[in-house]
C-alpha cells in the first residue's frame, strides 16, 4: 500500500502527503514494476520541489529504471536545469549509461540543451564516451543540427575521429541527403574541419 501511494502522490505532485509518508519511514527509493522510482517520476514531471524533497530523504540519484535511464539523463535531455544541478550536487553519476550506452551528455546533445552540456562537462562528463552504436554526444549534436553544441563539444576536446561513421563522415552524409538543413550542416562541417577532421 505504501509503495503505490507514495508513487501516486509523487505523480500528482502532492508534496505534503509525500513528506508525511517519508517522515513516517516511507522508502524514497521505491519504484513501480518498470523501475520508475519516485525520483524519476518527479523528474519526468519537472517537479523541482518534489525532487528536492526526495533527495533530502535519501532518494538515490543514480537509481535506474529497467532501461537504465536515470533522473539525470532525463533532466539533461529536457533541459530541466534546476533538477540537473540538484542531481549533480547530490552525487548523480555524470557518466552513467543506459542499457543502450547513452550518457546524460548524449541526451543533452540530442535534446539541444547547451546549459546541460556545459554543466555536465564542468562535472567531468566523458566527452568521447560511446554508446552501443559507437556514437558520441558529438554525433547526436550533428544529427540534430545543434551547431552551438557541436562548437562547445569540439572546443572542450571532443574527437572528430571517434566512431563509425566518424562525426565528419556523418555530417557529410547528412549534407548530401537533406538540403533542408544544408546551412547548418555546412557550418558543422566547417567546424569539424577546423578541429582536425579529414
PDB file of C-alpha atoms in Angstrom:
ATOM      1  CA  UNK A   1       0.000   0.000   0.000  1.00  0.00           C
ATOM      2  CA  UNK A   2       2.771   2.452   0.957  1.00  0.00           C
ATOM      3  CA  UNK A   3       4.602   1.854  -2.326  1.00  0.00           C
ATOM      4  CA  UNK A   4       1.588   2.516  -4.517  1.00  0.00           C
ATOM      5  CA  UNK A   5       0.506   5.539  -2.523  1.00  0.00           C
ATOM      6  CA  UNK A   6       3.915   7.210  -2.432  1.00  0.00           C
ATOM      7  CA  UNK A   7       4.363   6.891  -6.192  1.00  0.00           C
ATOM      8  CA  UNK A   8       0.827   8.112  -6.834  1.00  0.00           C
ATOM      9  CA  UNK A   9       1.355  11.138  -4.612  1.00  0.00           C
ATOM     10  CA  UNK A  10       4.681  11.908  -6.262  1.00  0.00           C
ATOM     11  CA  UNK A  11       2.970  11.656  -9.658  1.00  0.00           C
ATOM     12  CA  UNK A  12       0.198  14.037  -8.593  1.00  0.00           C
ATOM     13  CA  UNK A  13       2.692  16.447  -7.020  1.00  0.00           C
ATOM     14  CA  UNK A  14       1.233  16.291  -3.505  1.00  0.00           C
ATOM     15  CA  UNK A  15       4.316  17.471  -1.638  1.00  0.00           C
ATOM     16  CA  UNK A  16       2.786  17.458   1.846  1.00  0.00           C
ATOM     17  CA  UNK A  17       1.498  13.890   1.648  1.00  0.00           C
ATOM     18  CA  UNK A  18       4.807  12.649   0.217  1.00  0.00           C
ATOM     19  CA  UNK A  19       6.669  14.437   3.014  1.00  0.00           C
ATOM     20  CA  UNK A  20       4.398  12.827   5.604  1.00  0.00           C
ATOM     21  CA  UNK A  21       4.950   9.349   4.130  1.00  0.00           C
ATOM     22  CA  UNK A  22       8.722   9.880   4.105  1.00  0.00           C
ATOM     23  CA  UNK A  23       8.720  11.252   7.663  1.00  0.00           C
ATOM     24  CA  UNK A  24       6.953   8.081   8.755  1.00  0.00           C
ATOM     25  CA  UNK A  25       9.550   5.775   7.234  1.00  0.00           C
ATOM     26  CA  UNK A  26       8.423   5.581   3.618  1.00  0.00           C
ATOM     27  CA  UNK A  27      11.102   4.391   1.208  1.00  0.00           C
ATOM     28  CA  UNK A  28      12.221   7.226  -1.126  1.00  0.00           C
ATOM     29  CA  UNK A  29      13.749   4.650  -3.494  1.00  0.00           C
ATOM     30  CA  UNK A  30      10.694   2.538  -4.242  1.00  0.00           C
ATOM     31  CA  UNK A  31       9.837   2.026  -7.885  1.00  0.00           C
ATOM     32  CA  UNK A  32       6.988   0.701  -9.980  1.00  0.00           C
ATOM     33  CA  UNK A  33       7.181  -2.564 -11.915  1.00  0.00           C
ATOM     34  CA  UNK A  34       9.022  -0.813 -14.792  1.00  0.00           C
ATOM     35  CA  UNK A  35      11.646   0.513 -12.405  1.00  0.00           C
ATOM     36  CA  UNK A  36      10.401   4.089 -12.391  1.00  0.00           C
ATOM     37  CA  UNK A  37      11.428   5.440  -8.993  1.00  0.00           C
ATOM     38  CA  UNK A  38       9.776   8.299  -7.160  1.00  0.00           C
ATOM     39  CA  UNK A  39      12.750  10.495  -8.133  1.00  0.00           C
ATOM     40  CA  UNK A  40      12.490   9.585 -11.806  1.00  0.00           C
ATOM     41  CA  UNK A  41       8.738  10.267 -11.784  1.00  0.00           C
ATOM     42  CA  UNK A  42       9.272  13.662 -10.124  1.00  0.00           C
ATOM     43  CA  UNK A  43      11.950  14.454 -12.710  1.00  0.00           C
ATOM     44  CA  UNK A  44       9.653  13.475 -15.603  1.00  0.00           C
ATOM     45  CA  UNK A  45       7.150  15.956 -14.174  1.00  0.00           C
ATOM     46  CA  UNK A  46       9.869  18.636 -13.803  1.00  0.00           C
ATOM     47  CA  UNK A  47       8.756  18.930 -10.169  1.00  0.00           C
ATOM     48  CA  UNK A  48      11.761  20.657  -8.602  1.00  0.00           C
ATOM     49  CA  UNK A  49      10.292  20.787  -5.099  1.00  0.00           C
ATOM     50  CA  UNK A  50       9.456  17.089  -5.173  1.00  0.00           C
ATOM     51  CA  UNK A  51      12.937  16.195  -6.448  1.00  0.00           C
ATOM     52  CA  UNK A  52      14.475  18.283  -3.663  1.00  0.00           C
ATOM     53  CA  UNK A  53      12.272  16.619  -1.028  1.00  0.00           C
ATOM     54  CA  UNK A  54      13.052  13.105  -2.254  1.00  0.00           C
ATOM     55  CA  UNK A  55      16.790  13.810  -2.261  1.00  0.00           C
ATOM     56  CA  UNK A  56      16.515  15.282   1.243  1.00  0.00           C
ATOM     57  CA  UNK A  57      15.006  11.976   2.404  1.00  0.00           C
ATOM     58  CA  UNK A  58      17.686   9.861   0.765  1.00  0.00           C
ATOM     59  CA  UNK A  59      16.492   9.126  -2.758  1.00  0.00           C
ATOM     60  CA  UNK A  60      19.308   7.588  -4.789  1.00  0.00           C
ATOM     61  CA  UNK A  61      20.127   9.950  -7.694  1.00  0.00           C
ATOM     62  CA  UNK A  62      21.700   7.032  -9.595  1.00  0.00           C
ATOM     63  CA  UNK A  63      18.719   4.668  -9.436  1.00  0.00           C
ATOM     64  CA  UNK A  64      17.836   3.349 -12.897  1.00  0.00           C
ATOM     65  CA  UNK A  65      14.609   2.136 -14.440  1.00  0.00           C
ATOM     66  CA  UNK A  66      14.503  -1.153 -16.364  1.00  0.00           C
ATOM     67  CA  UNK A  67      16.015   0.576 -19.418  1.00  0.00           C
ATOM     68  CA  UNK A  68      18.920   2.008 -17.438  1.00  0.00           C
ATOM     69  CA  UNK A  69      17.565   5.571 -17.521  1.00  0.00           C
ATOM     70  CA  UNK A  70      18.334   7.834 -14.565  1.00  0.00           C
ATOM     71  CA  UNK A  71      16.801  11.108 -13.474  1.00  0.00           C
ATOM     72  CA  UNK A  72      19.952  12.935 -14.656  1.00  0.00           C
ATOM     73  CA  UNK A  73      19.670  11.546 -18.187  1.00  0.00           C
ATOM     74  CA  UNK A  74      16.044  12.586 -18.428  1.00  0.00           C
ATOM     75  CA  UNK A  75      16.592  16.052 -16.942  1.00  0.00           C
ATOM     76  CA  UNK A  76      19.567  16.607 -19.278  1.00  0.00           C
ATOM     77  CA  UNK A  77      17.529  15.783 -22.389  1.00  0.00           C
ATOM     78  CA  UNK A  78      14.637  18.064 -21.452  1.00  0.00           C
ATOM     79  CA  UNK A  79      16.914  20.820 -20.138  1.00  0.00           C
ATOM     80  CA  UNK A  80      15.412  20.802 -16.639  1.00  0.00           C
ATOM     81  CA  UNK A  81      18.438  22.737 -15.437  1.00  0.00           C
ATOM     82  CA  UNK A  82      17.482  23.207 -11.787  1.00  0.00           C
ATOM     83  CA  UNK A  83      16.994  19.454 -11.497  1.00  0.00           C
ATOM     84  CA  UNK A  84      20.215  18.703 -13.410  1.00  0.00           C
ATOM     85  CA  UNK A  85      22.102  20.916 -10.975  1.00  0.00           C
ATOM     86  CA  UNK A  86      20.387  19.416  -7.898  1.00  0.00           C
ATOM     87  CA  UNK A  87      21.187  15.897  -9.031  1.00  0.00           C
ATOM     88  CA  UNK A  88      24.824  16.676  -9.800  1.00  0.00           C
ATOM     89  CA  UNK A  89      25.283  18.415  -6.445  1.00  0.00           C
ATOM     90  CA  UNK A  90      23.907  15.272  -4.801  1.00  0.00           C
ATOM     91  CA  UNK A  91      26.362  12.879  -6.429  1.00  0.00           C
ATOM     92  CA  UNK A  92      24.484  11.807  -9.538  1.00  0.00           C
ATOM     93  CA  UNK A  93      26.916   9.899 -11.761  1.00  0.00           C
ATOM     94  CA  UNK A  94      27.678  12.222 -14.667  1.00  0.00           C
ATOM     95  CA  UNK A  95      28.856   9.269 -16.794  1.00  0.00           C
ATOM     96  CA  UNK A  96      26.081   6.781 -16.054  1.00  0.00           C
ATOM     97  CA  UNK A  97      24.894   4.828 -19.092  1.00  0.00           C
ATOM     98  CA  UNK A  98      21.524   3.427 -20.106  1.00  0.00           C
ATOM     99  CA  UNK A  99      21.255  -0.161 -21.297  1.00  0.00           C
ATOM    100  CA  UNK A 100      21.946   1.181 -24.806  1.00  0.00           C
ATOM    101  CA  UNK A 101      25.003   3.087 -23.600  1.00  0.00           C
ATOM    102  CA  UNK A 102      23.513   6.587 -23.620  1.00  0.00           C
ATOM    103  CA  UNK A 103      25.089   9.082 -21.210  1.00  0.00           C
ATOM    104  CA  UNK A 104      23.488  12.270 -19.848  1.00  0.00           C
ATOM    105  CA  UNK A 105      25.834  14.234 -22.156  1.00  0.00           C
ATOM    106  CA  UNK A 106      24.460  12.376 -25.187  1.00  0.00           C
ATOM    107  CA  UNK A 107      20.916  13.090 -24.002  1.00  0.00           C
ATOM    108  CA  UNK A 108      21.705  16.802 -23.603  1.00  0.00           C
ATOM    109  CA  UNK A 109      23.299  16.897 -27.073  1.00  0.00           C
ATOM    110  CA  UNK A 110      20.300  15.138 -28.599  1.00  0.00           C
ATOM    111  CA  UNK A 111      17.890  17.435 -26.775  1.00  0.00           C
ATOM    112  CA  UNK A 112      19.795  20.592 -27.705  1.00  0.00           C
ATOM    113  CA  UNK A 113      20.443  21.747 -24.149  1.00  0.00           C
ATOM    114  CA  UNK A 114      23.607  23.856 -24.182  1.00  0.00           C
ATOM    115  CA  UNK A 115      23.286  24.687 -20.480  1.00  0.00           C
ATOM    116  CA  UNK A 116      23.219  20.995 -19.558  1.00  0.00           C
ATOM    117  CA  UNK A 117      26.180  20.316 -21.871  1.00  0.00           C
ATOM    118  CA  UNK A 118      28.240  22.983 -20.108  1.00  0.00           C
ATOM    119  CA  UNK A 119      27.274  21.831 -16.615  1.00  0.00           C
ATOM    120  CA  UNK A 120      27.830  18.137 -17.344  1.00  0.00           C
ATOM    121  CA  UNK A 121      31.271  18.929 -18.766  1.00  0.00           C
ATOM    122  CA  UNK A 122      32.058  21.010 -15.671  1.00  0.00           C
ATOM    123  CA  UNK A 123      31.220  17.954 -13.542  1.00  0.00           C
ATOM    124  CA  UNK A 124      33.543  15.739 -15.586  1.00  0.00           C
ATOM    125  CA  UNK A 125      31.353  14.152 -18.252  1.00  0.00           C
ATOM    126  CA  UNK A 126      33.332  11.897 -20.601  1.00  0.00           C
ATOM    127  CA  UNK A 127      33.097  13.881 -23.816  1.00  0.00           C
ATOM    128  CA  UNK A 128      34.158  10.937 -26.003  1.00  0.00           C
ATOM    129  CA  UNK A 129      32.058   8.207 -24.380  1.00  0.00           C
ATOM    130  CA  UNK A 130      30.452   5.974 -26.994  1.00  0.00           C
ATOM    131  CA  UNK A 131      27.111   4.202 -26.809  1.00  0.00           C
ATOM    132  CA  UNK A 132      26.328   0.700 -28.055  1.00  0.00           C
ATOM    133  CA  UNK A 133      26.125   2.057 -31.626  1.00  0.00           C
ATOM    134  CA  UNK A 134      29.585   3.635 -31.358  1.00  0.00           C
ATOM    135  CA  UNK A 135      28.226   7.179 -31.328  1.00  0.00           C
ATOM    136  CA  UNK A 136      29.270  10.056 -29.069  1.00  0.00           C
ATOM    137  CA  UNK A 137      27.500  13.200 -27.913  1.00  0.00           C
ATOM    138  CA  UNK A 138      29.080  14.928 -30.923  1.00  0.00           C
ATOM    139  CA  UNK A 139      27.299  12.543 -33.306  1.00  0.00           C
ATOM    140  CA  UNK A 140      23.936  13.427 -31.761  1.00  0.00           C
ATOM    141  CA  UNK A 141      24.609  17.161 -31.838  1.00  0.00           C
ATOM    142  CA  UNK A 142      25.446  16.824 -35.536  1.00  0.00           C
ATOM    143  CA  UNK A 143      22.452  14.696 -36.497  1.00  0.00           C
ATOM    144  CA  UNK A 144      20.121  17.126 -34.698  1.00  0.00           C
ATOM    145  CA  UNK A 145      21.794  20.180 -36.270  1.00  0.00           C
ATOM    146  CA  UNK A 146      22.776  21.789 -32.949  1.00  0.00           C
ATOM    147  CA  UNK A 147      25.636  23.987 -34.189  1.00  0.00           C
ATOM    148  CA  UNK A 148      26.337  25.654 -30.852  1.00  0.00           C
ATOM    149  CA  UNK A 149      26.618  22.295 -29.093  1.00  0.00           C
ATOM    150  CA  UNK A 150      28.925  20.998 -31.836  1.00  0.00           C
ATOM    151  CA  UNK A 151      31.183  24.003 -31.202  1.00  0.00           C
ATOM    152  CA  UNK A 152      31.079  23.596 -27.409  1.00  0.00           C
ATOM    153  CA  UNK A 153      31.926  19.899 -27.642  1.00  0.00           C
ATOM    154  CA  UNK A 154      34.800  20.473 -30.054  1.00  0.00           C
ATOM    155  CA  UNK A 155      36.186  23.378 -28.025  1.00  0.00           C
ATOM    156  CA  UNK A 156      36.043  21.087 -24.985  1.00  0.00           C
ATOM    157  CA  UNK A 157      38.077  18.356 -26.663  1.00  0.00           C
ATOM    158  CA  UNK A 158      35.587  16.083 -28.433  1.00  0.00           C
ATOM    159  CA  UNK A 159      37.273  13.896 -31.033  1.00  0.00           C
ATOM    160  CA  UNK A 160      36.180  14.182 -34.657  1.00  0.00           C
ATOM    161  CA  UNK A 161      37.606  10.721 -35.340  1.00  0.00           C
ATOM    162  CA  UNK A 162      35.716   8.552 -32.831  1.00  0.00           C
ATOM    163  CA  UNK A 163      33.037   6.163 -34.032  1.00  0.00           C
ATOM    164  CA  UNK A 164      31.928   4.718 -37.319  1.00  0.00           C
ATOM    165  CA  UNK A 165      30.938   6.746 -39.144  1.00  0.00           C
ATOM    166  CA  UNK A 166      33.120   9.491 -37.721  1.00  0.00           C
ATOM    167  CA  UNK A 167      31.350  12.744 -36.855  1.00  0.00           C
ATOM    168  CA  UNK A 168      32.772  14.322 -40.018  1.00  0.00           C
ATOM    169  CA  UNK A 169      31.564  11.420 -42.187  1.00  0.00           C
ATOM    170  CA  UNK A 170      28.145  11.716 -40.571  1.00  0.00           C
ATOM    171  CA  UNK A 171      27.965  15.451 -41.300  1.00  0.00           C
ATOM    172  CA  UNK A 172      28.987  14.835 -44.933  1.00  0.00           C
ATOM    173  CA  UNK A 173      26.340  12.125 -45.371  1.00  0.00           C
ATOM    174  CA  UNK A 174      23.629  14.302 -43.888  1.00  0.00           C
ATOM    175  CA  UNK A 175      24.690  17.203 -46.083  1.00  0.00           C
ATOM    176  CA  UNK A 176      24.254  15.042 -49.166  1.00  0.00           C
ATOM    177  CA  UNK A 177      20.883  13.649 -48.053  1.00  0.00           C
ATOM    178  CA  UNK A 178      18.977  16.649 -46.804  1.00  0.00           C
ATOM    179  CA  UNK A 179      19.080  20.046 -48.448  1.00  0.00           C
ATOM    180  CA  UNK A 180      16.611  21.478 -45.913  1.00  0.00           C
ATOM    181  CA  UNK A 181      19.279  21.557 -43.226  1.00  0.00           C
ATOM    182  CA  UNK A 182      22.147  22.354 -45.595  1.00  0.00           C
ATOM    183  CA  UNK A 183      23.193  25.633 -43.985  1.00  0.00           C
ATOM    184  CA  UNK A 184      23.529  24.153 -40.502  1.00  0.00           C
ATOM    185  CA  UNK A 185      25.440  21.136 -41.745  1.00  0.00           C
ATOM    186  CA  UNK A 186      27.828  23.263 -43.809  1.00  0.00           C
ATOM    187  CA  UNK A 187      28.638  25.197 -40.640  1.00  0.00           C
ATOM    188  CA  UNK A 188      29.066  21.996 -38.623  1.00  0.00           C
ATOM    189  CA  UNK A 189      31.253  20.530 -41.373  1.00  0.00           C
ATOM    190  CA  UNK A 190      33.466  23.636 -41.290  1.00  0.00           C
ATOM    191  CA  UNK A 191      33.705  23.497 -37.505  1.00  0.00           C
ATOM    192  CA  UNK A 192      34.745  19.828 -37.671  1.00  0.00           C
ATOM    193  CA  UNK A 193      37.408  20.584 -40.294  1.00  0.00           C
ATOM    194  CA  UNK A 194      38.730  23.404 -38.099  1.00  0.00           C
ATOM    195  CA  UNK A 195      39.298  20.823 -35.354  1.00  0.00           C
ATOM    196  CA  UNK A 196      41.228  18.370 -37.486  1.00  0.00           C
ATOM    197  CA  UNK A 197      38.620  16.351 -39.324  1.00  0.00           C
ATOM    198  CA  UNK A 198      39.611  14.967 -42.701  1.00  0.00           C
TER     199      UNK A 198
END
